[in-house]
Amino acid sequence: KAGVTQTPRYLIKTRGQQVTLSCSPISGHRSVSWYQQTPGQGLQFLFEYFSETQRNKGNFPGRFSGRQFSNSRSEMNVSTLELGDSALYLCASSSSDRGYTEAFFGQGTRLTVV
Amino acid sequence: DQQVKQNSPSLSVQEGRISILNCDYTNSMFDYFLWYKKYPAEGPTFLISISSIKDKNEDGRFTVFLNKSAKHLSLHIVPSQPGDSAVYFCAASDDKIIFGKGTRLHILP
């Protein structure tokens, strides 16, 4: 069974640009969550999608958005990039249909904003 | 407002000894707790979990203890091995998973 796949693995963008990251969950998993990891801040929850609907949202500005497709694949978009958006963005999938049990993570996308 | 706290940024333990990683939480609605392990340049991998109705769960060298009254959980690794050197994240969930900031564990030879 294939794991969670995130593309691209690395990305360099300029301030003010926008970026789209992609996540393909484990087959059969309908929940996809996104996290931002920065040094000293751990994993901060961005949002969660379940069956194409945003089910939970963290405390990030509206520049961060996402969506989920009918095949459960998810994309995350960040508009008007800022230097502080440089981070490792992790996607996690879960089979749970009521909240969470274990979530399985992809390897992440390392975004650098210059 | 940090709902899951790992107050020790790092911990060094001699190989073969017990490693104890601690975690505190503030939200009494959390009903499931998890530990993840993370190596550099990789995503976190699930290690062990515990439901709020239990106070202990064991899996090989890893044991998680939950003290609900103190809102505290801990991960014990016995015996510690060099491959255990990594960052360990404590996490708690109600309808989403909230992570702590992590503890970097160094296993010394």
Short mmCIF file of C-alpha atoms in Angstrom, two decimals:
data_model
loop_
_atom_site.label_atom_id
_atom_site.label_comp_id
_atom_site.label_asym_id
_atom_site.label_seq_id
_atom_site.Cartn_x
_atom_site.Cartn_y
_atom_site.Cartn_z
CA LYS A 1 0.00 0.00 0.00
CA ALA A 2 1.51 3.32 -1.10
CA GLY A 3 2.06 5.94 1.60
CA VAL A 4 1.20 9.61 1.61
CA THR A 5 2.80 11.39 -1.34
CA GLN A 6 3.59 15.09 -1.35
CA THR A 7 4.80 17.05 -4.33
CA PRO A 8 7.00 18.84 -4.92
CA ARG A 9 9.60 17.95 -2.28
CA TYR A 10 11.38 21.28 -2.52
CA LEU A 11 10.26 24.68 -3.72
CA ILE A 12 11.82 28.13 -3.85
CA LYS A 13 9.54 31.11 -4.36
CA THR A 14 9.84 34.87 -4.21
CA ARG A 15 7.98 37.10 -1.79
CA GLY A 16 4.59 38.07 -3.14
CA GLN A 17 4.21 34.98 -5.31
CA GLN A 18 1.73 32.22 -4.66
CA VAL A 19 2.34 28.51 -4.35
CA THR A 20 0.31 25.31 -4.58
CA LEU A 21 1.34 22.13 -2.81
CA SER A 22 -0.15 18.74 -3.50
CA CYS A 23 -0.89 15.73 -1.31
CA SER A 24 -2.10 12.27 -2.30
CA PRO A 25 -3.34 10.35 0.74
CA ILE A 26 -3.16 6.65 1.40
CA SER A 27 -5.69 4.81 -0.71
CA GLY A 28 -9.00 4.65 1.10
CA HIS A 29 -8.22 7.50 3.48
CA ARG A 30 -10.73 10.33 3.26
CA SER A 31 -9.23 12.74 5.79
CA VAL A 32 -6.30 14.95 4.85
CA SER A 33 -4.70 17.46 7.19
CA TRP A 34 -1.99 20.01 6.61
CA TYR A 35 0.65 21.15 9.08
CA GLN A 36 3.40 23.75 9.03
CA GLN A 37 6.66 22.93 10.77
CA THR A 38 9.13 25.67 11.59
CA PRO A 39 12.15 25.51 13.92
CA GLY A 40 11.05 25.82 17.52
CA GLN A 41 7.32 25.77 16.73
CA GLY A 42 6.63 22.11 16.25
CA LEU A 43 3.83 21.11 13.93
CA GLN A 44 1.14 23.75 13.67
CA PHE A 45 -2.23 22.67 12.38
CA LEU A 46 -3.42 24.46 9.24
CA PHE A 47 -6.65 22.70 8.25
CA GLU A 48 -8.29 19.36 7.69
CA TYR A 49 -10.44 18.16 4.83
CA PHE A 50 -12.81 15.24 4.88
CA SER A 51 -14.85 14.18 1.87
CA GLU A 52 -14.08 17.43 0.03
CA THR A 53 -15.21 19.63 2.94
CA GLN A 54 -13.04 21.61 5.30
CA ARG A 55 -13.79 20.09 8.68
CA ASN A 56 -11.32 21.96 10.89
CA LYS A 57 -9.17 25.04 10.59
CA GLY A 58 -6.18 26.29 12.56
CA ASN A 59 -5.15 29.86 13.34
CA PHE A 60 -3.54 30.85 10.08
CA PRO A 61 -4.34 33.90 7.94
CA GLY A 62 -6.64 33.67 4.95
CA ARG A 63 -3.63 33.58 2.62
CA PHE A 64 -3.49 29.88 3.45
CA SER A 65 -6.23 27.89 1.79
CA GLY A 66 -6.85 24.37 0.68
CA ARG A 67 -9.19 22.06 -1.08
CA GLN A 68 -9.86 18.38 -1.50
CA PHE A 69 -10.93 16.58 -4.61
CA SER A 70 -13.36 13.69 -5.03
CA ASN A 71 -10.45 11.23 -5.10
CA SER A 72 -9.32 12.60 -1.68
CA ARG A 73 -6.23 14.26 -3.11
CA SER A 74 -5.68 17.64 -1.54
CA GLU A 75 -3.97 20.87 -2.46
CA MET A 76 -2.81 23.68 -0.27
CA ASN A 77 -2.36 27.19 -1.61
CA VAL A 78 -0.47 30.08 -0.09
CA SER A 79 -0.93 33.47 -1.72
CA THR A 80 1.19 36.60 -1.36
CA LEU A 81 4.10 34.69 0.10
CA GLU A 82 6.06 36.19 2.99
CA LEU A 83 9.55 35.30 4.20
CA GLY A 84 8.01 33.83 7.34
CA ASP A 85 6.14 31.25 5.27
CA SER A 86 9.40 29.39 4.74
CA ALA A 87 8.79 26.05 6.40
CA LEU A 88 8.27 22.35 5.96
CA TYR A 89 4.66 21.71 5.01
CA LEU A 90 3.41 18.29 5.98
CA CYS A 91 0.31 16.49 4.88
CA ALA A 92 -1.24 13.66 6.88
CA SER A 93 -4.00 11.26 5.96
CA SER A 94 -6.31 9.29 8.16
CA SER A 95 -9.09 6.79 7.68
CA SER A 96 -11.08 8.15 10.60
CA ASP A 97 -14.53 9.49 9.88
CA ARG A 98 -15.04 10.98 13.34
CA GLY A 99 -12.13 13.01 14.51
CA TYR A 100 -8.78 11.41 14.69
CA THR A 101 -6.96 8.25 15.46
CA GLU A 102 -3.57 7.74 13.86
CA ALA A 103 -2.53 9.99 11.02
CA PHE A 104 0.12 9.02 8.51
CA PHE A 105 2.44 11.70 7.21
CA GLY A 106 4.09 12.36 3.91
CA GLN A 107 7.71 13.46 3.65
CA GLY A 108 6.71 17.09 3.32
CA THR A 109 7.37 19.95 0.97
CA ARG A 110 10.21 22.26 1.96
CA LEU A 111 9.19 25.77 0.92
CA THR A 112 11.78 28.53 0.89
CA VAL A 113 10.64 32.10 0.30
CA VAL A 114 13.34 34.52 -0.78
CA ASP B 1 -2.34 29.21 23.50
CA GLN B 2 -0.37 25.98 23.56
CA GLN B 3 -2.68 23.08 24.30
CA VAL B 4 0.04 20.43 24.16
CA LYS B 5 3.33 21.20 25.86
CA GLN B 6 6.65 19.43 25.75
CA ASN B 7 8.75 21.43 28.17
CA SER B 8 12.07 19.72 27.46
CA PRO B 9 13.47 20.75 24.07
CA SER B 10 16.15 18.09 24.32
CA LEU B 11 17.15 15.05 26.33
CA SER B 12 20.34 12.96 26.39
CA VAL B 13 20.29 9.36 27.59
CA GLN B 14 22.92 6.67 27.76
CA GLU B 15 22.43 3.72 25.43
CA GLY B 16 20.73 0.87 27.26
CA ARG B 17 19.13 3.12 29.88
CA ILE B 18 15.51 4.29 30.04
CA SER B 19 14.40 7.38 28.11
CA ILE B 20 11.42 9.23 29.54
CA LEU B 21 9.77 11.93 27.47
CA ASN B 22 7.09 14.04 29.09
CA CYS B 23 4.09 15.91 27.79
CA ASP B 24 1.38 18.04 29.39
CA TYR B 25 -1.93 19.13 27.94
CA THR B 26 -4.57 21.65 28.90
CA ASN B 27 -7.71 20.62 27.03
CA SER B 28 -9.76 18.09 29.01
CA MET B 29 -11.73 17.26 25.84
CA PHE B 30 -8.78 15.44 24.31
CA ASP B 31 -9.70 11.78 24.10
CA TYR B 32 -6.77 10.26 22.25
CA PHE B 33 -3.05 10.77 22.63
CA LEU B 34 -0.24 9.87 20.28
CA TRP B 35 3.52 9.92 20.03
CA TYR B 36 5.34 10.46 16.77
CA LYS B 37 9.01 10.15 15.94
CA LYS B 38 10.68 12.30 13.34
CA TYR B 39 14.03 12.01 11.62
CA PRO B 40 15.48 14.96 9.66
CA ALA B 41 14.08 15.38 6.15
CA GLU B 42 11.30 12.87 6.81
CA GLY B 43 7.70 13.19 7.86
CA PRO B 44 6.75 12.13 11.40
CA THR B 45 6.03 8.44 11.86
CA PHE B 46 3.43 7.15 14.25
CA LEU B 47 4.91 5.39 17.27
CA ILE B 48 2.28 4.58 19.86
CA SER B 49 -1.06 5.87 21.08
CA ILE B 50 -3.38 5.67 24.06
CA SER B 51 -7.06 6.26 24.52
CA SER B 52 -8.23 8.45 27.38
CA ILE B 53 -10.01 5.45 28.93
CA LYS B 54 -6.68 3.74 29.57
CA ASP B 55 -3.70 4.69 31.70
CA LYS B 56 -1.04 2.57 30.02
CA ASN B 57 -0.26 1.13 26.62
CA GLU B 58 2.78 -0.93 25.79
CA ASP B 59 4.34 -1.88 22.47
CA GLY B 60 7.70 -3.58 22.63
CA ARG B 61 10.27 -1.18 24.03
CA PHE B 62 7.75 1.69 24.07
CA THR B 63 5.24 2.37 26.83
CA VAL B 64 2.96 5.37 27.12
CA PHE B 65 1.47 6.35 30.47
CA LEU B 66 -1.50 8.67 30.84
CA ASN B 67 -2.42 10.53 34.02
CA LYS B 68 -5.71 12.24 33.26
CA SER B 69 -6.05 13.98 36.59
CA ALA B 70 -2.68 15.65 36.06
CA LYS B 71 -3.23 16.07 32.30
CA HIS B 72 0.13 14.48 31.78
CA LEU B 73 1.48 11.72 29.61
CA SER B 74 4.89 10.21 29.20
CA LEU B 75 6.69 7.93 26.78
CA HIS B 76 9.16 5.41 28.17
CA ILE B 77 11.72 3.75 25.91
CA VAL B 78 13.51 0.77 27.44
CA PRO B 79 16.25 0.01 26.63
CA SER B 80 17.27 3.05 24.63
CA GLN B 81 19.08 2.35 21.36
CA PRO B 82 21.13 4.58 19.03
CA GLY B 83 18.38 4.46 16.40
CA ASP B 84 16.04 6.09 18.89
CA SER B 85 17.85 9.41 18.43
CA ALA B 86 15.22 11.62 16.83
CA VAL B 87 12.68 14.31 17.62
CA TYR B 88 9.63 13.01 19.46
CA PHE B 89 6.31 14.77 19.17
CA CYS B 90 3.51 14.34 21.63
CA ALA B 91 0.04 14.87 20.15
CA ALA B 92 -3.52 14.94 21.38
CA SER B 93 -6.80 14.82 19.55
CA ASP B 94 -10.44 15.63 19.94
CA ASP B 95 -11.58 16.30 16.38
CA LYS B 96 -8.12 17.20 15.09
CA ILE B 97 -4.59 16.37 16.12
CA ILE B 98 -2.64 19.03 18.02
CA PHE B 99 1.10 18.58 18.37
CA GLY B 100 3.61 19.74 20.92
CA LYS B 101 6.84 21.40 19.87
CA GLY B 102 8.86 18.22 20.19
CA THR B 103 11.74 16.89 22.27
CA ARG B 104 15.03 16.00 20.63
CA LEU B 105 16.32 12.74 22.10
CA HIS B 106 20.05 11.98 21.90
CA ILE B 107 21.14 8.46 22.72
CA LEU B 108 24.74 8.50 23.87
CA PRO B 109 27.06 5.53 23.17
#
